[in-house]
Every structure is written in C-alpha cells, then in structure tokens.
Amino acid sequence: MTIALTRGVQPTIVDCELTYLDREPIDFHRAVEQHEEYEKALADLGCTIERLPSLPDNPDSVFVEDTAVVLAELTIITRPGAPSRRAEVTSVADAMRRYRGLAFIDSPGTLDGGDVLTIGRAIYVGASTRTNADGIRQLAQLTTSYGYTVRTLTTSSCLHLKSAVTQVAEDVVLLNSDWVDSSAFEKMRLIEVHPAEPFAANALWIGDSVIYPTGFDETSARLERFGIKVVAVETGELQKAEGAVTCCSIIVGTGPFV
Ligand code: CIR
C-alpha cells in the first residue's frame, strides 16, 4: 500500500516564501482546486491520501515534502531552511510515527526534503539556500549505517535539487543540466528538459506513471517517448508559490515491498 500525506492549501499562501521568483497574485480558490486535482491524481494511481491537519498560520505548509525524508528503514524529520517553515514538522512527525521510526535534523543543521533525491542506496542532496553543510552531515550520519551513500550536489538558479532533477522510472532521471551536474547520474538514462522549459524537471514518479504539470508540452512529449505515462495536472497557482508536484506530498510505501 502507498500512502500520500498531503496538507490543504492555506489562504495565507499569498504570503509564501519566495527565493528565485517574483511575487505574483495567487488565486487561492484556484490553488485549492488544483491541489484537489493533484490529490485525485494520486488517488487514481492507487495512493491512499492522508491529509495532515491544516496550519492556517503557515503559508507554505501545503509543501509537505520539505518536512520529511522517508526511507524504507526510517523517516528523517527535517529542520527546514526557512525559519517560517520550522513549525510544520511537528504534525508530520506525529503522522509518520505510525509508519517508521523517526530521526531528526537538529540545529544548526538545516535540510529541506525538496533537496533530497534517493535512488536505491544513493542519496543525492542539494546544497542550496535551504540545506546547509551541517544538515547534510547529519543526514549522512543517520543513513550510512543502513548502507546509503550521501552525495552532495550544488544547484544553481533553483530552489531545491528536485527543481533540477527527479527520478521518473527505475533507471531514468529527468533533469535540467543547466541547474545540476548531469554526470552525477551517469549510471541512469537521462531525459533533458526542453531548453524552453527550464522548470520542467520536477515530476512525481508513482508506479509506471508520473504526475506532471501541464504547460511543459515539449518535455512531456520526451517523457512519453521513453514510455513513461504522463498524468497531467494543472499547478499554475502552486507554481507561483515556487512549488512543484513532488513538494505537495510525502509518499510512504508500507508493507513488505517498500
Ligand atoms: C518555499 O519557498 O519554501 C515554498 N514557497 C515552496 C516550497 C516548494 N518545495 C518543494 O519544491 N519541495
């Protein structure tokens, strides 16, 4: 069984953190509809949606991915790089306790889940404005005993590592090589985003499909040419908050084959 933890969009999203984007008006009601469409896509792909409690005072709390790193053996509750987001972790820890043992990133470490891409036993972590060296050191300390290797990548021009690269099939990554060094993924097959679509590298891989934003038609066609099924969802209002598709859920495999 696969659980997808999500959290509803809050009206305060209009005051979200922004790093690389300029603020644009966000249509809250449209954002809610888009988020519901996203949850429906997850459910249609077989996920059980588990909604976390609303946090009206936390504008970015819909972007739950940043609060946890889920491995088969444990969940690491992060310490988000943006101080305004730190209170989001408590309810995520409460929910995740039922599925895995917990470990925590402590001060002065910071780590955003959006900076962590796990492929098999390799954990790629982005050194970003949100994830610092001590956070990466703690991540390595918590995971090496389980056989993981942690590899740090620097990203440029984007908020998180997973803005630049995501896994879209067992042996395939989708990436923007202007934002991350593609040689780190030499053992994988690579799909490069279309040059006119720099924000197109974030896809959420579920089974043999990806949940993928509308509007990146050229890159979407490249995914389909690789035999990857694209489930398109509109995310324009969430994108204005610098969010993408991986960031709106925490995917938790349960049972013996996680
Ligand atoms: C933030 O800056 O924290 C939010 N406005 C966006 C977070 C997006 N998270 C993600 O892609 N993992």
Tab-separated table of C-alpha atoms and ligand atoms in Angstrom:
chain	number	residue	atom	x	y	z
A	1	MET	CA	0.000	0.000	0.000
A	2	THR	CA	1.187	3.514	-0.725
A	3	ILE	CA	0.200	6.434	1.484
A	4	ALA	CA	0.401	10.018	0.260
A	5	LEU	CA	0.500	12.558	3.062
A	6	THR	CA	-0.801	15.926	1.954
A	7	ARG	CA	-1.949	19.127	3.593
A	8	GLY	CA	-4.540	21.593	2.310
A	9	VAL	CA	-3.629	24.949	0.803
A	10	GLN	CA	-3.965	27.783	3.325
A	11	PRO	CA	-5.344	31.256	2.479
A	12	THR	CA	-2.030	32.616	3.795
A	13	ILE	CA	-0.249	31.027	0.804
A	14	VAL	CA	-0.301	34.523	-0.689
A	15	ASP	CA	2.454	35.343	1.853
A	16	CYS	CA	4.600	32.323	0.985
A	17	GLU	CA	8.387	32.259	0.928
A	18	LEU	CA	9.885	33.118	-2.455
A	19	THR	CA	13.545	32.777	-3.392
A	20	TYR	CA	14.003	32.893	-7.154
A	21	LEU	CA	10.549	34.077	-8.224
A	22	ASP	CA	8.922	37.486	-8.045
A	23	ARG	CA	5.644	37.656	-6.152
A	24	GLU	CA	2.540	37.360	-8.307
A	25	PRO	CA	-1.063	37.351	-7.082
A	26	ILE	CA	-2.192	33.801	-6.220
A	27	ASP	CA	-5.840	32.870	-6.751
A	28	PHE	CA	-6.456	30.949	-3.501
A	29	HIS	CA	-9.625	29.196	-4.692
A	30	ARG	CA	-7.957	28.097	-7.898
A	31	ALA	CA	-4.966	26.894	-5.868
A	32	VAL	CA	-7.332	24.772	-3.738
A	33	GLU	CA	-8.920	23.283	-6.867
A	34	GLN	CA	-5.531	22.493	-8.354
A	35	HIS	CA	-4.417	20.840	-5.139
A	36	GLU	CA	-7.582	18.731	-5.075
A	37	GLU	CA	-6.953	17.713	-8.669
A	38	TYR	CA	-3.442	16.688	-7.630
A	39	GLU	CA	-4.770	14.588	-4.743
A	40	LYS	CA	-7.233	12.946	-7.130
A	41	ALA	CA	-4.384	12.061	-9.491
A	42	LEU	CA	-2.542	10.449	-6.569
A	43	ALA	CA	-5.644	8.506	-5.572
A	44	ASP	CA	-6.253	7.376	-9.174
A	45	LEU	CA	-2.700	5.997	-9.173
A	46	GLY	CA	-3.504	3.901	-6.127
A	47	CYS	CA	-2.331	6.106	-3.263
A	48	THR	CA	-4.322	6.432	-0.070
A	49	ILE	CA	-4.491	10.132	0.749
A	50	GLU	CA	-3.869	11.037	4.360
A	51	ARG	CA	-4.457	14.729	4.985
A	52	LEU	CA	-2.426	16.386	7.691
A	53	PRO	CA	-4.122	18.953	9.931
A	54	SER	CA	-4.437	22.444	8.500
A	55	LEU	CA	-1.895	25.022	9.619
A	56	PRO	CA	-3.523	28.366	8.778
A	57	ASP	CA	-0.568	30.376	10.087
A	58	ASN	CA	1.973	28.548	7.950
A	59	PRO	CA	1.736	29.860	4.379
A	60	ASP	CA	3.954	27.140	2.877
A	61	SER	CA	2.567	24.189	4.811
A	62	VAL	CA	0.970	22.663	1.680
A	63	PHE	CA	4.523	21.868	0.534
A	64	VAL	CA	4.875	18.911	2.889
A	65	GLU	CA	7.757	17.247	1.058
A	66	ASP	CA	10.216	19.628	2.667
A	67	THR	CA	9.473	18.373	6.170
A	68	ALA	CA	10.478	14.715	5.892
A	69	VAL	CA	12.769	12.287	4.107
A	70	VAL	CA	11.223	8.827	4.024
A	71	LEU	CA	13.487	5.809	3.632
A	72	ALA	CA	12.486	2.164	3.941
A	73	GLU	CA	14.174	1.969	7.345
A	74	LEU	CA	13.310	5.296	8.959
A	75	THR	CA	11.885	8.764	8.447
A	76	ILE	CA	14.106	11.756	8.941
A	77	ILE	CA	12.149	14.778	10.120
A	78	THR	CA	13.890	17.776	8.671
A	79	ARG	CA	14.695	21.204	10.014
A	80	PRO	CA	13.565	23.398	7.097
A	81	GLY	CA	15.942	26.114	5.996
A	82	ALA	CA	13.291	28.841	6.100
A	83	PRO	CA	12.597	29.705	9.775
A	84	SER	CA	8.950	30.429	8.867
A	85	ARG	CA	8.536	26.731	7.980
A	86	ARG	CA	10.007	25.071	11.084
A	87	ALA	CA	6.678	24.657	12.902
A	88	GLU	CA	5.364	22.492	10.069
A	89	VAL	CA	7.346	19.457	11.159
A	90	THR	CA	5.512	18.615	14.389
A	91	SER	CA	2.335	17.289	12.793
A	92	VAL	CA	4.351	15.456	10.136
A	93	ALA	CA	6.347	13.693	12.849
A	94	ASP	CA	3.099	12.737	14.596
A	95	ALA	CA	1.706	11.254	11.379
A	96	MET	CA	4.896	9.497	10.326
A	97	ARG	CA	5.478	7.841	13.696
A	98	ARG	CA	2.869	5.229	12.715
A	99	TYR	CA	4.874	4.066	9.707
A	100	ARG	CA	8.567	4.320	10.608
A	101	GLY	CA	10.970	5.087	13.413
A	102	LEU	CA	11.889	8.766	13.429
A	103	ALA	CA	15.173	10.638	13.441
A	104	PHE	CA	15.546	14.402	13.497
A	105	ILE	CA	17.817	17.011	11.956
A	106	ASP	CA	18.920	19.282	14.792
A	107	SER	CA	20.145	22.874	14.946
A	108	PRO	CA	22.362	24.234	13.441
A	109	GLY	CA	21.613	21.823	10.613
A	110	THR	CA	19.016	22.699	8.020
A	111	LEU	CA	17.605	20.351	5.420
A	112	ASP	CA	14.619	20.632	3.067
A	113	GLY	CA	13.111	17.418	1.741
A	114	GLY	CA	12.998	19.023	-1.702
A	115	ASP	CA	16.783	18.838	-1.696
A	116	VAL	CA	16.893	15.078	-1.186
A	117	LEU	CA	16.629	12.619	-4.062
A	118	THR	CA	17.005	8.955	-3.114
A	119	ILE	CA	17.713	6.464	-5.875
A	120	GLY	CA	18.285	2.986	-4.481
A	121	ARG	CA	21.024	3.310	-1.869
A	122	ALA	CA	22.274	6.627	-3.254
A	123	ILE	CA	21.043	9.755	-1.549
A	124	TYR	CA	21.705	12.887	-3.596
A	125	VAL	CA	21.395	16.071	-1.573
A	126	GLY	CA	21.400	19.619	-2.831
A	127	ALA	CA	23.496	22.216	-1.056
A	128	SER	CA	21.041	25.069	-1.515
A	129	THR	CA	19.889	28.222	0.198
A	130	ARG	CA	17.759	25.887	2.395
A	131	THR	CA	20.074	22.945	3.095
A	132	ASN	CA	23.380	23.587	4.838
A	133	ALA	CA	26.548	21.549	5.346
A	134	ASP	CA	25.596	20.511	8.879
A	135	GLY	CA	22.200	19.268	7.703
A	136	ILE	CA	23.935	17.184	5.055
A	137	ARG	CA	26.432	15.866	7.618
A	138	GLN	CA	23.579	14.785	9.911
A	139	LEU	CA	21.743	13.164	7.006
A	140	ALA	CA	24.843	11.109	6.227
A	141	GLN	CA	25.339	10.194	9.879
A	142	LEU	CA	21.758	8.949	10.132
A	143	THR	CA	21.812	6.871	6.952
A	144	THR	CA	25.265	5.403	6.294
A	145	SER	CA	24.720	2.583	8.794
A	146	TYR	CA	21.838	1.408	6.576
A	147	GLY	CA	24.158	1.238	3.567
A	148	TYR	CA	23.295	4.571	1.961
A	149	THR	CA	25.879	6.840	0.430
A	150	VAL	CA	25.213	10.555	0.517
A	151	ARG	CA	26.426	12.642	-2.388
A	152	THR	CA	26.248	16.430	-2.273
A	153	LEU	CA	25.363	18.333	-5.420
A	154	THR	CA	25.323	22.066	-5.826
A	155	THR	CA	22.386	23.589	-7.604
A	156	SER	CA	22.135	26.998	-9.162
A	157	SER	CA	19.192	29.161	-10.120
A	158	CYS	CA	16.596	26.917	-8.498
A	159	LEU	CA	15.147	26.452	-5.050
A	160	HIS	CA	15.818	22.761	-4.490
A	161	LEU	CA	17.713	19.843	-6.009
A	162	LYS	CA	14.402	18.339	-7.099
A	163	SER	CA	13.624	21.518	-9.058
A	164	ALA	CA	16.558	20.398	-11.218
A	165	VAL	CA	16.297	16.605	-11.247
A	166	THR	CA	13.782	13.893	-10.379
A	167	GLN	CA	13.558	10.147	-10.941
A	168	VAL	CA	10.861	9.215	-13.464
A	169	ALA	CA	11.412	5.456	-13.840
A	170	GLU	CA	13.643	2.777	-12.306
A	171	ASP	CA	16.655	3.779	-14.409
A	172	VAL	CA	15.658	7.199	-15.745
A	173	VAL	CA	16.040	10.733	-14.417
A	174	LEU	CA	14.540	13.899	-15.819
A	175	LEU	CA	16.868	16.867	-15.438
A	176	ASN	CA	17.835	20.383	-16.337
A	177	SER	CA	21.589	20.149	-16.795
A	178	ASP	CA	21.960	23.936	-16.584
A	179	TRP	CA	20.939	23.657	-12.938
A	180	VAL	CA	22.652	20.444	-11.828
A	181	ASP	CA	25.703	18.459	-12.956
A	182	SER	CA	24.314	15.587	-15.032
A	183	SER	CA	27.496	13.500	-14.645
A	184	ALA	CA	26.301	12.607	-11.131
A	185	PHE	CA	23.654	10.421	-12.794
A	186	GLU	CA	25.905	8.643	-15.283
A	187	LYS	CA	24.509	5.194	-14.421
A	188	MET	CA	20.964	6.332	-15.267
A	189	ARG	CA	19.331	7.128	-18.574
A	190	LEU	CA	18.788	10.867	-18.826
A	191	ILE	CA	15.913	12.899	-20.181
A	192	GLU	CA	16.885	16.523	-20.552
A	193	VAL	CA	14.141	19.135	-20.207
A	194	HIS	CA	13.383	21.094	-23.364
A	195	PRO	CA	15.542	24.257	-23.342
A	196	ALA	CA	12.445	26.460	-23.445
A	197	GLU	CA	11.068	24.726	-20.298
A	198	PRO	CA	13.694	25.136	-17.544
A	199	PHE	CA	11.176	24.461	-14.741
A	200	ALA	CA	10.090	21.130	-16.260
A	201	ALA	CA	12.379	18.758	-14.319
A	202	ASN	CA	10.061	18.144	-11.374
A	203	ALA	CA	7.882	15.068	-11.872
A	204	LEU	CA	6.361	12.784	-9.245
A	205	TRP	CA	7.030	9.141	-10.072
A	206	ILE	CA	4.294	6.701	-8.969
A	207	GLY	CA	4.358	3.151	-10.387
A	208	ASP	CA	4.707	3.355	-14.168
A	209	SER	CA	3.422	6.946	-14.349
A	210	VAL	CA	4.444	10.423	-13.397
A	211	ILE	CA	2.226	13.185	-12.095
A	212	TYR	CA	3.375	16.120	-14.139
A	213	PRO	CA	2.382	19.781	-14.524
A	214	THR	CA	0.544	20.940	-17.615
A	215	GLY	CA	2.320	23.550	-19.716
A	216	PHE	CA	5.569	21.693	-20.354
A	217	ASP	CA	4.429	20.108	-23.605
A	218	GLU	CA	7.842	19.562	-25.169
A	219	THR	CA	9.319	17.867	-22.121
A	220	SER	CA	6.109	15.904	-21.590
A	221	ALA	CA	6.489	14.521	-25.132
A	222	ARG	CA	10.061	13.498	-24.285
A	223	LEU	CA	8.793	11.566	-21.240
A	224	GLU	CA	6.202	9.793	-23.357
A	225	ARG	CA	8.836	8.846	-25.933
A	226	PHE	CA	10.588	6.988	-23.088
A	227	GLY	CA	7.376	5.038	-22.453
A	228	ILE	CA	6.550	6.978	-19.292
A	229	LYS	CA	2.840	7.608	-18.741
A	230	VAL	CA	2.190	11.267	-18.004
A	231	VAL	CA	-0.729	12.169	-15.746
A	232	ALA	CA	-1.094	15.905	-16.305
A	233	VAL	CA	-2.288	18.204	-13.532
A	234	GLU	CA	-2.656	21.967	-13.533
A	235	THR	CA	-0.429	23.515	-10.894
A	236	GLY	CA	-0.069	27.119	-12.072
A	237	GLU	CA	-1.189	28.744	-8.806
A	238	LEU	CA	1.100	26.496	-6.719
A	239	GLN	CA	3.977	27.244	-9.104
A	240	LYS	CA	3.596	30.947	-8.266
A	241	ALA	CA	4.490	29.926	-4.693
A	242	GLU	CA	7.622	28.212	-6.080
A	243	GLY	CA	6.002	24.825	-5.551
A	244	ALA	CA	6.022	21.836	-7.844
A	245	VAL	CA	4.499	18.374	-7.921
A	246	THR	CA	6.870	16.440	-5.666
A	247	CYS	CA	6.587	19.058	-2.954
A	248	CYS	CA	2.855	18.626	-2.291
A	249	SER	CA	3.074	15.097	-0.891
A	250	ILE	CA	5.144	12.718	1.192
A	251	ILE	CA	4.956	9.277	-0.368
A	252	VAL	CA	5.176	6.400	2.091
A	253	GLY	CA	5.385	2.817	0.950
A	254	THR	CA	4.050	0.355	3.518
A	255	GLY	CA	4.147	-3.405	3.713
A	256	PRO	CA	6.931	-5.862	2.879
A	257	PHE	CA	7.948	-4.463	-0.540
A	258	VAL	CA	8.624	-0.787	0.232
B	1	CIR	C1	9.175	27.710	-0.075
B	1	CIR	O1	9.855	28.625	-0.527
B	1	CIR	O2	9.541	27.035	0.879
B	1	CIR	C2	7.841	27.441	-0.718
B	1	CIR	N1	7.280	28.672	-1.168
B	1	CIR	C3	7.965	26.456	-1.849
B	1	CIR	C4	8.460	25.112	-1.425
B	1	CIR	C5	8.499	24.135	-2.549
B	1	CIR	N2	9.012	22.885	-2.098
B	1	CIR	C6	9.495	21.960	-2.887
B	1	CIR	O3	9.564	22.127	-4.094
B	1	CIR	N3	9.949	20.847	-2.328
